[in-house]
PDB file of C-alpha atoms in Angstrom:
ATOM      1  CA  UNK A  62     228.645  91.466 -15.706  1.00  0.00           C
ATOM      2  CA  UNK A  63     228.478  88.770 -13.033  1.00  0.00           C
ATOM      3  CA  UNK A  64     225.195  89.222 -10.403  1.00  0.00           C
ATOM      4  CA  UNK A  65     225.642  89.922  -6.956  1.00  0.00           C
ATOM      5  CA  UNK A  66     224.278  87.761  -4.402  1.00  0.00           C
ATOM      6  CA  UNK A  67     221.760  89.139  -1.655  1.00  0.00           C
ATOM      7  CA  UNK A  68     222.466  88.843   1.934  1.00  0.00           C
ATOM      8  CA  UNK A  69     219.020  89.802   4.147  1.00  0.00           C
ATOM      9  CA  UNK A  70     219.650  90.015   7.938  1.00  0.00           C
ATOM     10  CA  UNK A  71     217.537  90.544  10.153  1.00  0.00           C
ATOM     11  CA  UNK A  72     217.427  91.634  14.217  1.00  0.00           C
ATOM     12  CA  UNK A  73     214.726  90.505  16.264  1.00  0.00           C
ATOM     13  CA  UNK A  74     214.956  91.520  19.428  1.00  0.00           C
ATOM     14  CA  UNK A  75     211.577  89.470  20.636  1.00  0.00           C
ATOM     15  CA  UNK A  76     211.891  86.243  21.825  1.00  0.00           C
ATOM     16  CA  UNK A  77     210.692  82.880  19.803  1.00  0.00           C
ATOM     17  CA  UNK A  78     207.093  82.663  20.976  1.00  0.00           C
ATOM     18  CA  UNK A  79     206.614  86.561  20.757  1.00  0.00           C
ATOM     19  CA  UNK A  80     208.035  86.068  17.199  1.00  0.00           C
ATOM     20  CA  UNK A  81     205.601  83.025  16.183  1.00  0.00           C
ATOM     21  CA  UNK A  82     202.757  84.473  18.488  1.00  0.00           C
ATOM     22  CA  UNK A  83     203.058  87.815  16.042  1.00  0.00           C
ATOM     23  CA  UNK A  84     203.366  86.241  12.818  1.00  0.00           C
ATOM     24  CA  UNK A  85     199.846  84.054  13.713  1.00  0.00           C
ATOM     25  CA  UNK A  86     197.950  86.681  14.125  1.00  0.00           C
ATOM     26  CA  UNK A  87     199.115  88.025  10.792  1.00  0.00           C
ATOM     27  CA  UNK A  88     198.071  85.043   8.769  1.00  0.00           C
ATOM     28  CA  UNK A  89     195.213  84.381  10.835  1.00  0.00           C
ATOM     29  CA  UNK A  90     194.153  88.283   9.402  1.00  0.00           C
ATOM     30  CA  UNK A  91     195.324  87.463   6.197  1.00  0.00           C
ATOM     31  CA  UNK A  92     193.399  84.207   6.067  1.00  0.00           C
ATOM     32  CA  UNK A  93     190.491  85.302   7.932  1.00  0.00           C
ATOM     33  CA  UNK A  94     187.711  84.795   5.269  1.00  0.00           C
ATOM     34  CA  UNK A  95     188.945  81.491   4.230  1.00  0.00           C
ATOM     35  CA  UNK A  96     188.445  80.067   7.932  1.00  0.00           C
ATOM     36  CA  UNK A  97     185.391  81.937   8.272  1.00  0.00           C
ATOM     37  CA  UNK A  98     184.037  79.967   5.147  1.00  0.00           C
ATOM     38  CA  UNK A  99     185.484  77.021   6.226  1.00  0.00           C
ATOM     39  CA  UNK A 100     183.627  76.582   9.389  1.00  0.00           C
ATOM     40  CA  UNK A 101     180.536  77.689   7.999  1.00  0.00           C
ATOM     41  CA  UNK A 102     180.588  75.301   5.205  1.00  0.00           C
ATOM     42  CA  UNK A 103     181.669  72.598   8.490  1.00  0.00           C
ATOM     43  CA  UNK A 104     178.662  73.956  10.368  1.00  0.00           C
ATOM     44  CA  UNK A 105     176.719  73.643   7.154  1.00  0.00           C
ATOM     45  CA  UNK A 106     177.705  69.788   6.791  1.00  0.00           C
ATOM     46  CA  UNK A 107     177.241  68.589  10.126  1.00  0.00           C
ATOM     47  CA  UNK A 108     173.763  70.147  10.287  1.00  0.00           C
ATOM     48  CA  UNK A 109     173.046  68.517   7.325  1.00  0.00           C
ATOM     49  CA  UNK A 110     174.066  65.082   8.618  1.00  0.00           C
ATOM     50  CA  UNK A 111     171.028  62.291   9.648  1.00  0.00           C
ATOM     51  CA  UNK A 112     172.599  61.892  13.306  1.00  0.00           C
ATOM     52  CA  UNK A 113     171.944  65.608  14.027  1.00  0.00           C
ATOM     53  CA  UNK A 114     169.043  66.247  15.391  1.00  0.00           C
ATOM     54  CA  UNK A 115     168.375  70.370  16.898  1.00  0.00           C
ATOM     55  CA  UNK A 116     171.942  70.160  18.334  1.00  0.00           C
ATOM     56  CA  UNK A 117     171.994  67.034  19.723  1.00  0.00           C
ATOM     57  CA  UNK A 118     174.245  64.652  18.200  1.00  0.00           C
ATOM     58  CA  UNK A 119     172.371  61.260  18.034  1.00  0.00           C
ATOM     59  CA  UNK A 120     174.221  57.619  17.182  1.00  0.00           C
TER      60      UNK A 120
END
C-alpha cells in the first residue's frame, strides 16, 4: 500500500503584519513565564553588580 502525501492549505484573509502581529501575541502567552523569569533573574543580576548603587548606575 503506497502512503499518500498531505497537502495543508490554508486562507488567510488578514494581511502580513495582522498575521505576524497575531501569532506574537500567541507565543508571547505561550512563553510568558519564561520572559517573566528571565527579566527577573536580569533584574536580579544587575542589582547584584558593584556599579549599582540604589538605582543609579555608577562607572
Amino acid at each position: 500500500m503506497q502512503k499518500r502525501k498531505l497537502n495543508y492549505r490554508f486562507h488567510n484573509p488578514n494581511s502580513v503584519a495582522a498575521t505576524a502581529d497575531y501569532i506574537l501575541k500567541i507565543l508571547m502567552d505561550a512563553n510568558l513565564e519564561k520572559v517573566e523569569k528571565a527579566i527577573q533573574d536580569a533584574t536580579h543580576q544587575v542589582v547584584q553588580e558593584p556599579e549599582f548603587d540604589e538605582g543609579i548606575l555608577r562607572k
